[in-house]
Coordinates of C-alpha atoms in Angstrom, one line a residue:
X178 CA -10.2 22.2 32.1
X179 CA -7.6 19.6 31.4
X180 CA -5.8 21.7 28.8
X181 CA -5.9 24.7 31.1
X182 CA -4.2 22.6 33.7
X183 CA -1.4 21.7 31.3
X184 CA -1.1 25.4 30.4
X185 CA -0.8 26.4 34.0
X186 CA 1.9 24.0 34.9
X187 CA 3.8 24.8 31.7
X188 CA 3.7 28.5 32.4
X189 CA 4.8 27.9 36.0
X190 CA 7.9 26.3 34.8
X191 CA 8.6 28.7 32.0
X192 CA 8.1 31.8 34.1
X193 CA 9.9 30.5 37.1
X194 CA 12.6 33.2 37.9
X195 CA 12.9 32.6 41.6
X196 CA 16.0 31.8 43.5
X197 CA 17.7 28.4 43.0
X198 CA 16.2 27.0 46.2
X199 CA 12.7 28.0 45.2
X200 CA 13.2 26.8 41.6
X201 CA 14.1 23.3 43.0
X202 CA 11.0 23.2 45.1
X203 CA 8.8 24.5 42.3
X204 CA 10.3 22.2 39.6
X205 CA 9.9 19.2 41.8
X206 CA 6.2 19.8 41.9
X207 CA 6.0 20.6 38.2
X208 CA 7.8 17.3 37.5
X209 CA 5.1 15.4 39.2
X210 CA 2.4 17.3 37.5
X211 CA 4.0 16.9 34.1
X212 CA 3.8 13.2 34.5
X213 CA 0.1 13.4 35.6
X214 CA -0.7 15.8 32.8
X215 CA 0.3 13.5 30.0
X216 CA -3.0 11.6 30.1
X217 CA -4.9 14.8 30.3
X218 CA -3.0 16.3 27.4
X219 CA -3.5 13.3 25.0
X220 CA -6.9 12.4 26.6
X221 CA -5.9 8.8 26.4
X222 CA -3.8 6.3 28.2
X223 CA 0.0 6.7 27.9
X224 CA 1.6 4.7 25.1
X225 CA 1.9 1.1 26.2
X226 CA 2.5 -1.8 23.8
X227 CA 2.1 -2.8 20.2
X228 CA -1.2 -4.6 21.1
X229 CA -2.9 -1.2 21.3
X230 CA -2.2 -0.5 17.6
X231 CA -5.7 -1.5 16.7
X232 CA -7.2 0.9 19.2
X233 CA -5.5 3.9 17.6
X234 CA -7.5 6.5 15.6
X235 CA -5.3 5.9 12.6
X236 CA -7.8 7.6 10.3
X237 CA -7.4 11.0 12.0
X238 CA -7.7 13.9 9.6
X239 CA -4.4 15.2 11.1
X240 CA -2.6 12.2 9.5
X241 CA -4.2 12.2 6.1
X242 CA -3.8 14.8 3.3
X243 CA -0.2 15.3 4.3
X244 CA 2.8 16.3 2.2
X245 CA 5.7 14.4 4.0
X246 CA 9.2 15.6 3.4
X247 CA 12.6 14.6 4.8
X248 CA 15.1 17.4 5.1
X249 CA 18.7 17.8 6.5
X250 CA 17.5 20.6 8.7
X251 CA 14.2 22.5 9.1
X252 CA 16.0 25.4 10.8
X253 CA 14.8 27.3 13.9
X254 CA 11.0 27.6 14.3
X255 CA 8.9 28.4 17.3
X256 CA 6.4 25.6 18.3
X257 CA 3.4 28.0 17.8
X258 CA 4.3 28.4 14.1
X259 CA 5.5 24.8 13.6
X260 CA 4.2 22.3 16.1
X261 CA 6.9 19.8 17.0
X262 CA 7.4 16.2 18.1
X263 CA 10.9 15.2 19.3
X264 CA 11.3 11.4 19.4
X265 CA 14.0 8.9 20.2
X266 CA 15.2 6.5 22.8
X267 CA 15.4 8.1 26.2
X268 CA 19.2 7.7 26.3
X269 CA 19.4 9.6 23.0
X270 CA 17.1 12.3 24.2
X271 CA 19.2 12.8 27.3
X272 CA 22.4 12.9 25.2
X273 CA 21.3 15.6 22.8
X274 CA 22.8 19.0 23.3
X275 CA 20.3 21.7 24.3
X276 CA 21.7 23.9 21.7
X277 CA 20.5 21.5 19.0
X278 CA 16.8 21.8 20.0
X279 CA 16.5 25.2 21.6
X280 CA 15.9 26.9 18.2
X281 CA 12.8 24.9 17.8
X282 CA 11.5 25.3 21.4
X283 CA 12.4 28.8 22.7
X284 CA 11.0 31.0 24.0
X285 CA 8.0 28.9 25.1
X286 CA 10.0 25.9 26.3
X287 CA 13.1 26.6 28.3
X288 CA 16.1 24.3 29.0
X289 CA 14.7 23.7 32.5
X290 CA 11.3 22.6 31.1
X291 CA 13.1 20.3 28.6
X292 CA 15.1 18.7 31.3
X293 CA 12.1 18.2 33.6
X294 CA 10.1 16.6 30.8
X295 CA 13.0 14.2 30.1
X296 CA 13.2 13.3 33.8
X297 CA 9.5 12.5 33.8
X298 CA 9.7 10.0 30.9
X299 CA 9.5 6.4 31.9
X300 CA 9.3 4.3 28.7
X301 CA 7.6 1.0 29.5
X302 CA 7.9 0.3 26.6
X303 CA 7.1 3.8 25.4
X304 CA 6.2 7.1 27.0
X305 CA 5.4 10.7 25.9
X306 CA 5.1 14.1 27.5
X307 CA 3.7 17.5 26.4
X308 CA 6.2 20.4 26.5
X309 CA 4.0 23.3 25.7
X310 CA 0.2 23.1 25.3
X311 CA -0.6 21.3 22.0
X312 CA 2.4 22.7 20.2
X313 CA 5.3 20.6 21.3
X314 CA 5.8 17.1 22.7
X315 CA 8.6 14.6 23.4
X316 CA 8.3 10.9 23.1
X317 CA 10.6 8.0 24.1
X318 CA 11.0 4.7 22.3
X319 CA 11.9 1.4 24.0
X320 CA 15.5 1.2 25.2
X321 CA 15.6 -2.5 24.5
X322 CA 14.1 -4.9 22.0
X323 CA 14.0 -8.7 21.7
X324 CA 16.1 -10.5 19.1
X325 CA 13.2 -10.9 16.7
X326 CA 12.4 -7.2 16.7
X327 CA 14.0 -4.3 14.9
X328 CA 16.5 -2.2 16.8
X329 CA 14.6 0.8 15.4
X330 CA 11.4 -0.2 17.3
X331 CA 9.7 0.7 14.0
X332 CA 6.2 -0.4 15.1
X333 CA 6.4 1.7 18.3
X334 CA 7.7 4.6 16.3
X335 CA 4.7 4.6 13.9
X336 CA 2.4 4.4 16.8
X337 CA 4.0 7.3 18.7
X338 CA 3.9 9.5 15.6
X339 CA 0.2 8.8 15.1
X340 CA -0.7 9.5 18.7
X341 CA 1.8 12.2 19.8
X342 CA 2.4 14.5 16.8
X343 CA 0.6 17.8 17.5
X344 CA -2.0 19.0 15.1
X345 CA -1.4 21.8 12.6
X346 CA -0.9 22.6 8.9
X347 CA 2.9 22.8 9.2
X348 CA 4.5 20.4 11.6
X349 CA 7.9 19.0 12.3
X350 CA 9.3 15.7 13.6
X351 CA 12.8 15.7 15.1
X352 CA 14.0 12.1 15.0
X353 CA 17.0 11.0 17.1
X354 CA 18.6 7.7 16.2
X355 CA 21.8 5.9 15.2
X356 CA 22.8 5.9 11.5
X357 CA 21.9 2.2 11.2
X358 CA 18.3 2.9 12.2
X359 CA 17.7 5.9 9.8
X360 CA 16.2 3.8 7.0
X361 CA 13.8 1.8 9.2
X362 CA 12.8 5.0 11.2
X363 CA 12.0 6.9 8.0
X364 CA 9.8 4.0 6.7
X365 CA 8.0 3.8 10.1
X366 CA 7.3 7.5 10.0
X367 CA 6.0 7.3 6.4
X368 CA 3.5 4.6 7.5
X369 CA 1.8 7.0 9.9
X370 CA 0.6 9.2 7.0
X371 CA -1.9 7.4 4.7
X372 CA -2.7 9.0 1.4
X373 CA -6.1 7.6 0.6
X374 CA -9.3 9.2 2.0
X375 CA -12.8 9.7 0.8
X376 CA -14.1 11.7 3.7
X377 CA -16.3 14.5 2.4
X378 CA -14.3 17.1 4.3
X379 CA -11.0 16.0 2.7
X380 CA -11.8 18.0 -0.5
X381 CA -11.9 21.2 1.4
X382 CA -9.2 20.5 3.9
X383 CA -6.0 22.5 3.7
X384 CA -3.0 20.4 2.6
X385 CA -0.8 19.8 5.6
X386 CA 3.0 19.6 5.6
X387 CA 5.1 17.4 7.9
X388 CA 8.9 17.8 7.7
X389 CA 11.2 15.3 9.3
X390 CA 14.7 16.1 10.5
X391 CA 17.1 13.4 11.7
X392 CA 19.8 13.9 14.3
X393 CA 22.3 11.1 14.2
X394 CA 23.6 10.3 17.7
X395 CA 27.1 9.0 18.3
X396 CA 28.5 11.1 15.4
X397 CA 28.6 14.5 17.1
X398 CA 24.8 14.6 16.7
X399 CA 25.3 15.2 12.9
X400 CA 22.6 15.6 10.2
X401 CA 22.0 13.6 7.1
X402 CA 23.7 14.2 3.7
X403 CA 21.7 15.2 0.6
X404 CA 22.0 11.7 -1.0
X405 CA 20.5 10.1 2.1
X406 CA 17.7 12.7 2.2
X407 CA 16.9 11.9 -1.5
X408 CA 16.8 8.2 -0.7
X409 CA 14.5 8.6 2.3
X410 CA 12.0 10.7 0.3
X411 CA 11.9 8.2 -2.5
X412 CA 11.5 5.3 -0.1
X413 CA 8.7 7.1 1.8
X414 CA 6.9 7.7 -1.4
X415 CA 7.1 4.0 -2.2
X416 CA 5.7 3.0 1.2
X417 CA 2.9 5.5 0.9
X418 CA 2.1 4.5 -2.7
X419 CA 1.7 0.8 -1.7
X420 CA -0.5 1.8 1.3
X421 CA -2.7 4.0 -0.9
X422 CA -3.3 1.2 -3.4
X423 CA -4.2 -1.3 -0.7
X424 CA -6.5 1.2 1.1
X425 CA -8.4 2.0 -2.2
X426 CA -11.6 0.0 -2.6
X427 CA -12.2 -2.2 -5.6
X428 CA -14.7 0.2 -7.3
X429 CA -11.7 2.6 -7.6
X430 CA -8.9 0.0 -7.8
X431 CA -10.0 -2.8 -10.2
X432 CA -7.6 -4.4 -12.6
X433 CA -8.0 -1.4 -15.0
X434 CA -7.0 1.1 -12.3
X435 CA -4.1 -1.0 -11.1
X436 CA -2.7 -1.2 -14.6
X437 CA -2.9 2.6 -14.8
X438 CA -0.9 2.8 -11.6
X439 CA 1.7 0.5 -13.2
X440 CA 1.8 2.6 -16.3
X441 CA 2.2 5.8 -14.3
X442 CA 5.2 4.4 -12.5
X443 CA 6.6 3.2 -15.8
X444 CA 6.1 6.7 -17.3
X445 CA 8.0 8.2 -14.4
X446 CA 10.9 5.8 -14.9
X447 CA 10.9 5.8 -18.7
X448 CA 9.7 2.1 -18.8
X449 CA 6.9 0.7 -21.0
X450 CA 5.2 -2.2 -19.3
X451 CA 4.5 -5.5 -20.9
X452 CA 0.8 -6.4 -20.5
X453 CA -0.9 -9.8 -21.3
X454 CA -4.6 -9.5 -20.7
X455 CA -8.0 -11.3 -20.9
X456 CA -8.3 -14.1 -23.5
X457 CA -4.7 -13.7 -24.4
X458 CA -3.8 -15.1 -21.0
X459 CA -5.7 -18.3 -21.8
X460 CA -4.2 -18.5 -25.3
X461 CA -0.7 -18.3 -23.9
X462 CA -1.2 -20.8 -21.2
X463 CA -1.7 -18.7 -18.1
X464 CA -4.4 -20.9 -16.7
X465 CA -4.0 -19.8 -13.1
X466 CA -4.4 -16.0 -13.7
X467 CA -7.1 -16.5 -16.3
X468 CA -9.1 -19.1 -14.3
X469 CA -9.2 -16.8 -11.2
X470 CA -10.2 -13.6 -12.9
X471 CA -12.3 -14.7 -15.9
X472 CA -15.7 -14.1 -14.2
X473 CA -15.0 -10.5 -13.3
X474 CA -16.2 -7.4 -15.2
X475 CA -12.6 -6.2 -15.6
X476 CA -10.4 -8.8 -17.1
X477 CA -7.3 -10.3 -15.4
X478 CA -3.8 -9.3 -16.5
X479 CA -0.1 -10.1 -16.2
X480 CA 1.9 -6.9 -16.3
X481 CA 5.7 -6.6 -16.2
X482 CA 8.0 -3.6 -15.5
X483 CA 11.6 -4.3 -16.5
X484 CA 14.7 -2.4 -15.6
X485 CA 17.7 -3.7 -17.6
X486 CA 20.8 -1.6 -17.0
X487 CA 24.0 -2.2 -18.9
X488 CA 26.6 -4.1 -16.9
X489 CA 24.0 -6.2 -15.0
X490 CA 25.4 -9.5 -13.7
X491 CA 22.2 -11.2 -12.6
X492 CA 18.5 -11.1 -13.1
X493 CA 16.0 -10.6 -10.2
X494 CA 12.3 -10.9 -10.5
X495 CA 9.7 -9.8 -7.9
X496 CA 6.3 -11.4 -8.4
X497 CA 3.3 -9.8 -6.7
X498 CA -0.2 -11.2 -6.0
X499 CA -2.6 -8.5 -7.2
X500 CA -6.1 -9.8 -6.3
X501 CA -7.9 -6.5 -6.3
X502 CA -10.9 -8.1 -4.5
X503 CA -11.4 -11.6 -3.2
X504 CA -14.9 -12.8 -2.7
X505 CA -13.6 -16.3 -2.4
X506 CA -15.2 -17.2 -5.7
X507 CA -17.9 -19.9 -5.6
X508 CA -16.2 -21.0 -2.3
X509 CA -17.5 -17.7 -1.1
X510 CA -16.4 -15.9 2.0
X511 CA -18.8 -15.0 4.8
X512 CA -20.2 -11.5 5.6
X513 CA -17.6 -11.2 8.4
X514 CA -14.6 -12.4 6.5
X515 CA -15.1 -10.7 3.2
X516 CA -14.8 -7.0 4.3
X517 CA -11.2 -5.9 4.0
X518 CA -10.5 -8.2 1.0
X519 CA -9.6 -5.1 -1.0
X520 CA -6.2 -5.7 0.7
X521 CA -5.6 -8.9 -1.3
X522 CA -3.4 -6.9 -3.7
X523 CA -0.9 -6.0 -1.0
X524 CA 1.9 -8.0 -2.5
X525 CA 1.6 -6.4 -5.9
X526 CA 1.2 -2.9 -4.3
X527 CA 4.4 -3.4 -2.3
X528 CA 6.4 -4.6 -5.3
X529 CA 5.2 -1.5 -7.3
X530 CA 6.3 0.9 -4.5
X531 CA 9.6 -0.9 -4.0
X532 CA 10.4 -1.1 -7.8
X533 CA 9.8 2.6 -8.2
X534 CA 12.1 3.5 -5.3
X535 CA 14.8 0.9 -6.3
X536 CA 15.0 2.2 -9.9
X537 CA 15.0 5.8 -8.8
X538 CA 17.9 5.2 -6.5
X539 CA 19.9 3.3 -9.1
X540 CA 19.7 -0.5 -9.4
X541 CA 22.7 -2.3 -10.9
X542 CA 21.2 -5.6 -11.8
X543 CA 18.3 -6.6 -14.1
X544 CA 15.1 -6.1 -12.1
X545 CA 11.6 -7.2 -13.2
X546 CA 8.4 -6.5 -11.4
X547 CA 5.7 -9.0 -12.3
X548 CA 2.1 -8.2 -11.4
X549 CA -0.5 -11.0 -11.3
X550 CA -3.8 -9.1 -11.4
X551 CA -7.3 -10.5 -11.1
X552 CA -10.6 -10.0 -9.3
X553 CA -11.8 -13.3 -7.7
X554 CA -15.4 -12.8 -8.5
X555 CA -18.6 -14.8 -8.9
X556 CA -20.5 -15.1 -12.2
X557 CA -21.6 -17.5 -14.9
X558 CA -18.1 -18.2 -16.0
X559 CA -16.5 -18.5 -12.6
X560 CA -14.2 -21.4 -11.8
X561 CA -16.0 -24.2 -10.0
X562 CA -14.7 -26.6 -7.4
X563 CA -13.7 -29.8 -9.4
X564 CA -12.6 -27.8 -12.4
X565 CA -9.1 -28.6 -13.7
X566 CA -6.8 -25.8 -15.0
X567 CA -3.5 -26.1 -16.7
X568 CA -1.0 -23.5 -15.4
X569 CA 1.9 -21.9 -17.2
X570 CA 4.2 -24.6 -15.9
X571 CA 2.2 -27.2 -17.9
X572 CA 1.1 -28.8 -14.7
X573 CA -2.6 -29.5 -14.1
X574 CA -4.4 -28.4 -10.9
X575 CA -7.8 -29.7 -9.6
X576 CA -9.6 -26.9 -7.9
X577 CA -11.0 -28.0 -4.5
X578 CA -11.2 -24.4 -3.1
X579 CA -11.8 -21.4 -5.2
X580 CA -10.7 -19.2 -2.2
X581 CA -7.2 -20.5 -2.6
X582 CA -6.7 -18.4 -5.7
X583 CA -3.5 -16.5 -4.8
X584 CA -1.2 -19.5 -5.3
X585 CA -2.7 -20.0 -8.7
X586 CA -1.9 -16.6 -10.1
X587 CA 1.6 -16.5 -8.4
X588 CA 2.5 -19.9 -9.8
X589 CA 1.9 -18.5 -13.3
X590 CA 4.0 -15.5 -12.3
X591 CA 7.0 -17.3 -11.0
X592 CA 7.2 -19.7 -14.0
X593 CA 7.0 -16.7 -16.3
X594 CA 9.9 -15.1 -14.4
X595 CA 11.9 -18.3 -14.9
X596 CA 11.0 -19.2 -18.5
X597 CA 10.6 -15.8 -20.1
X598 CA 12.7 -13.5 -18.0
X599 CA 15.5 -16.0 -17.2
X600 CA 15.6 -14.9 -13.6
X601 CA 18.3 -16.1 -11.3
X602 CA 16.5 -14.9 -8.1
X603 CA 12.7 -15.0 -7.8
X604 CA 10.8 -13.6 -4.9
X605 CA 7.0 -13.7 -4.7
X606 CA 5.1 -11.6 -2.2
X607 CA 1.4 -12.1 -1.3
X608 CA -1.3 -11.7 1.2
X609 CA -1.6 -15.5 0.8
X610 CA -3.0 -17.2 3.9
X611 CA -5.0 -16.5 7.0
X612 CA -2.8 -19.0 8.7
X613 CA 0.2 -16.6 8.3
X614 CA -1.0 -14.6 11.3
X615 CA -1.2 -17.8 13.3
X616 CA 2.2 -18.9 12.2
X617 CA 4.2 -15.7 12.6
X618 CA 1.8 -13.2 14.1
X619 CA 0.5 -9.7 13.1
X620 CA 3.9 -8.0 12.8
X621 CA 6.2 -10.6 11.2
X622 CA 5.7 -11.7 7.6
X623 CA 6.2 -15.4 7.0
X624 CA 9.1 -16.3 4.7
X625 CA 10.0 -19.5 3.0
X626 CA 13.0 -20.2 0.7
X627 CA 15.0 -22.9 -0.9
X628 CA 18.2 -21.2 0.3
X629 CA 19.3 -21.1 4.0
X630 CA 21.5 -18.1 3.2
X631 CA 18.5 -16.2 1.9
X632 CA 16.4 -17.3 4.8
X633 CA 18.9 -15.7 7.2
X634 CA 19.1 -12.6 4.9
X635 CA 15.3 -12.2 5.0
X636 CA 15.3 -12.2 8.8
X637 CA 18.1 -9.7 9.0
X638 CA 16.6 -7.5 6.3
X639 CA 13.4 -7.5 8.4
X640 CA 15.3 -6.2 11.4
X641 CA 17.2 -3.5 9.5
X642 CA 14.1 -2.3 7.6
X643 CA 11.4 -2.6 10.3
X644 CA 9.4 -4.9 8.0
X645 CA 9.9 -7.9 10.3
X646 CA 10.0 -11.5 9.0
X647 CA 10.2 -15.0 10.4
X648 CA 10.8 -18.3 8.6
X649 CA 8.3 -21.0 7.9
X650 CA 9.1 -24.7 7.7
X651 CA 10.6 -25.7 4.3
X652 CA 10.1 -29.4 3.9
X653 CA 8.4 -30.3 0.7
X654 CA 9.1 -34.1 1.1
X655 CA 6.9 -34.1 4.2
X656 CA 4.2 -31.5 3.3
X657 CA 3.6 -31.5 -0.5
X658 CA 1.5 -34.7 -0.3
X659 CA -1.2 -32.5 1.1
X660 CA -2.1 -31.6 -2.5
X661 CA -2.4 -35.1 -3.8
X662 CA -5.1 -35.5 -6.5
X663 CA -6.5 -38.6 -8.1
X664 CA -7.2 -36.9 -11.4
X665 CA -4.7 -34.1 -11.8
X666 CA -1.1 -33.3 -10.9
X667 CA -2.2 -31.7 -7.7
X668 CA -5.1 -30.0 -5.9
X669 CA -4.9 -26.3 -5.0
X670 CA -5.8 -26.6 -1.3
X671 CA -4.5 -28.8 1.4
X672 CA -6.2 -31.9 2.8
X673 CA -5.3 -31.2 6.4
X674 CA -5.4 -27.5 7.4
X675 CA -3.6 -28.3 10.6
X676 CA -0.5 -29.5 8.9
X677 CA 1.7 -26.4 8.3
X678 CA -1.0 -24.7 6.2
X679 CA 1.0 -21.5 5.3
X680 CA 4.1 -23.6 4.5
X681 CA 2.0 -25.8 2.2
X682 CA 0.6 -22.7 0.4
X683 CA 4.1 -21.5 -0.4
X684 CA 5.2 -25.0 -1.5
X685 CA 2.4 -25.1 -4.0
X686 CA 4.0 -22.0 -5.7
X687 CA 7.5 -23.5 -5.5
X688 CA 6.4 -26.8 -7.0
X689 CA 5.6 -25.1 -10.3
X690 CA 9.2 -23.8 -10.5
X691 CA 10.3 -27.3 -9.4
X692 CA 11.9 -28.1 -6.0
X693 CA 15.1 -28.9 -7.9
X694 CA 15.1 -25.4 -9.6
X695 CA 18.8 -24.2 -9.4
X696 CA 18.0 -20.6 -8.7
X697 CA 17.0 -18.8 -5.5
X698 CA 13.3 -18.7 -4.7
X699 CA 11.9 -16.7 -1.8
X700 CA 8.2 -16.7 -0.8
X701 CA 6.9 -13.9 1.5
X702 CA 3.4 -14.1 3.0
X703 CA 2.3 -10.7 4.3
X704 CA -1.4 -11.4 5.0
X705 CA -1.4 -9.9 8.5
X706 CA 1.3 -7.1 8.5
X707 CA -0.2 -5.6 5.3
X708 CA -2.6 -3.7 7.6
X709 CA -3.1 -2.4 11.1
X710 CA -6.7 -1.9 12.1
X711 CA -8.5 -0.6 9.0
X712 CA -5.4 1.1 7.4
X713 CA -2.7 -0.3 5.1
X714 CA 0.9 -0.2 6.3
X715 CA 2.8 -0.3 3.0
X716 CA 4.5 -3.4 4.3
X717 CA 7.0 -5.0 2.0
X718 CA 8.5 -2.0 0.3
X719 CA 11.2 -1.5 3.0
X720 CA 11.8 -5.2 3.2
X721 CA 12.5 -5.5 -0.6
X722 CA 14.7 -2.5 -0.7
X723 CA 16.8 -3.7 2.2
X724 CA 17.0 -7.3 1.1
X725 CA 18.2 -6.3 -2.4
X726 CA 20.1 -3.3 -1.2
X727 CA 23.4 -4.8 -2.3
X728 CA 22.4 -4.3 -5.9
X729 CA 21.6 -0.6 -5.4
X730 CA 23.8 2.4 -6.2
X731 CA 22.5 4.0 -3.0
X732 CA 24.9 3.8 0.0
X733 CA 22.0 3.8 2.5
X734 CA 20.5 0.7 0.9
X735 CA 23.9 -0.9 0.7
X736 CA 24.3 -0.3 4.5
X737 CA 20.9 -1.9 5.5
X738 CA 21.3 -4.9 3.1
X739 CA 22.2 -8.2 4.9
X740 CA 23.9 -9.2 1.6
X741 CA 25.6 -5.9 1.0
X742 CA 29.3 -5.0 0.9
X743 CA 29.5 -4.5 4.6
X744 CA 28.1 -7.9 5.5
X745 CA 29.3 -10.3 2.8
X746 CA 31.9 -11.9 5.1
X747 CA 31.4 -13.8 8.3
X748 CA 33.1 -11.2 10.5
X749 CA 30.8 -8.5 9.2
X750 CA 27.8 -10.7 9.9
X751 CA 29.0 -11.3 13.4
X752 CA 29.3 -7.5 13.9
X753 CA 25.7 -7.0 12.7
X754 CA 24.7 -9.6 15.3
X755 CA 26.6 -7.9 18.1
X756 CA 25.1 -4.5 17.1
X757 CA 21.6 -6.1 17.4
X758 CA 22.3 -7.6 20.8
X759 CA 23.2 -4.3 22.3
X760 CA 19.6 -3.4 22.5
X761 CA 18.1 -6.8 23.2
X762 CA 15.9 -7.7 26.2
X763 CA 17.7 -9.8 28.7

């Protein structure tokens, strides 16, 4: 009965051919009923806040098994043949010329219906309204955001796409935004369409297609150029690749499988990975990676993909924690905290997705992706509390918690990047600590760095990419004493878990480089934002591409980079701050 009600009121507005006076009276009633019908149409509460992310049905069959493609224009299509979602800030929706959308709405949605729907929207912070049955909808993003949020409202955008995009095998999203928000908006849309599913019906389901078209407001409502379209498709592929790996359970994504993923990306890019595996890790001094993974059926590995173009002026290394499953080892997790630990490879997955997109778009500097792969398992050869391991740095570590394994594998990884790859800039990314969510929340990754300039850059890259970040305390002289050991150079877990726990975990990694290391070191803890509910987000791909966009040959990545050619001087940085303030909450 609810859908019939929506059909009736839509038809009333579409078929209204009365006099102007009667139209006004009729449309006033329709306007009220449109507002009331939104709950009926979606059969759920109107979009409210980010806290309702976990309540979404993000495993809907309509969102999986999707071929996602960005195009300059999808052309004119009727909603019945191509169900449509139009989305943007309310101000942008009101600015758009009817001539730009009518080809996708007529004849079932008239200009009058469109204007009535817009007048009924009241985003607080978001809102949506059906335009015609279950074939067309319009959704409004927040008009303002706080200074620690992305102007693109990326989290809200993902949510609205998941909840408001009509069903169908061939669907379209019309995205209205400013040029500066195109990158973050595309990544947010990509997050709404997970690739991994093992539902029995998925084998027989028809492959669905979703096409995304951008309308850039403020520039005569123009469309995107071909180079930007190519960039968005590559970036979206990277985000979805990372999410697929994180969503895949360990029986299908053990260290063998992850290495195959790395090789597949290498084959696509013409790069042969370097792989050090099993007992060779022990022989070559990688005591962290080997000690964590030696008890598992599938041996641990350190794998490296290297992009070394001619003319490079610096060397960048991305180090990813790839714990394909984390039981906690002999310090075993409980039955309530162990489920979901397939996600402990989120850092390595993000680096693989970002590396693939970065190289495809052209990367001017040397770029190495280092994957520290292991399964933290239990067995006769498992590392015990009280064991002492010598890491690749030569420093000895007394194990007092086998569930603090990520910092061990990453310490080997960052030292390899410094010693063997001669990296000038080292960034490690990991689902490292449960305390990250306490420190910076579910939506902001925690970042720590030895460089104030890069700390600021990370925060700005988070805002421009939608992969939000916030700094942790960097104060090794006060916090590193938490790892004091009587019998080794350090322990691997803190004495006091109430003393900047996430900061200390990062400092453990940095200590193996040395706190006086002259290069730039950045640590990114993505434990909470790597997933929303039971689905992976692909978090980290967009952040890396934006943060290092200054080294890309892609103008879009140059634009979103806080260290790019448009923001290298103070005045440009001030302009970026002013642009961000335009949409801030008072």
